[in-house]
Amino acid sequence: MWFLISGILFGTIAGMGMGGGIILIPVLTVFLGVDQQGAQGLNLLCFLPMAGFALFSHIKHKRVDFSWAIALGLGGLAGSLLGAYLAGLMKNEVLGKIFGGLLILLGGWRAFGQISNMIKKKKSKANQSCCNPEK
């Protein structure tokens, strides 16, 4: 039952193009007892059909730039082969720490971007209110 619920949540996030593995892998490893390599393998296997359906929808709504997609796809293919090879060489604990570290880095990067945007907006508002002759 928990696998089904996890899959629904993962599929919804993946369908929006946000990488549902960010949710699925921690749920599988922390709550459902799957080892890190197994969780990453399940994530990839589950992602294939969901990506196809999501891609169809995005193409239908003309949200896909095929010239960029081809270049990114070729680079991603090469990177995925290298990543799969390296993941197979690593112990589950090391792979889990790398995955967790990447999530922390991405979260920090995103938070920094949000804070930076808020500061810019506040400065822009302050400059407009103090220097705008119409007010």
GROMACS .gro file of N, CA and C in nm, residues 10 13 16 49 54 64 66 68 73 90 109 115:
model
   36
   10PHE      N    1   0.521   1.039  -0.625
   10PHE     CA    2   0.636   1.046  -0.715
   10PHE      C    3   0.592   1.077  -0.858
   13ILE      N    4   0.477   1.447  -0.903
   13ILE     CA    5   0.591   1.540  -0.907
   13ILE      C    6   0.670   1.521  -1.037
   16MET      N    7   0.510   1.676  -1.340
   16MET     CA    8   0.526   1.821  -1.349
   16MET      C    9   0.667   1.859  -1.394
   49PRO      N   10   0.805   0.510  -1.788
   49PRO     CA   11   0.671   0.530  -1.843
   49PRO      C   12   0.613   0.667  -1.807
   54ALA      N   13   0.438   1.229  -1.955
   54ALA     CA   14   0.460   1.372  -1.930
   54ALA      C   15   0.515   1.440  -2.054
   64VAL      N   16   0.834   2.208  -2.565
   64VAL     CA   17   0.961   2.138  -2.584
   64VAL      C   18   1.037   2.200  -2.701
   66PHE      N   19   1.307   2.120  -2.936
   66PHE     CA   20   1.375   1.997  -2.976
   66PHE      C   21   1.524   2.015  -3.001
   68TRP      N   22   1.731   2.199  -2.828
   68TRP     CA   23   1.793   2.187  -2.695
   68TRP      C   24   1.778   2.044  -2.642
   73GLY      N   25   1.976   1.558  -2.435
   73GLY     CA   26   1.955   1.414  -2.433
   73GLY      C   27   2.083   1.336  -2.460
   90MET      N   28   3.002   0.177  -0.613
   90MET     CA   29   2.996   0.234  -0.478
   90MET      C   30   2.916   0.149  -0.382
  109TRP      N   31   2.118   2.603  -0.274
  109TRP     CA   32   2.126   2.686  -0.394
  109TRP      C   33   1.992   2.753  -0.421
  115ILE      N   34   1.633   3.403  -0.160
  115ILE     CA   35   1.671   3.514  -0.072
  115ILE      C   36   1.729   3.628  -0.154
   0.00000   0.00000   0.00000
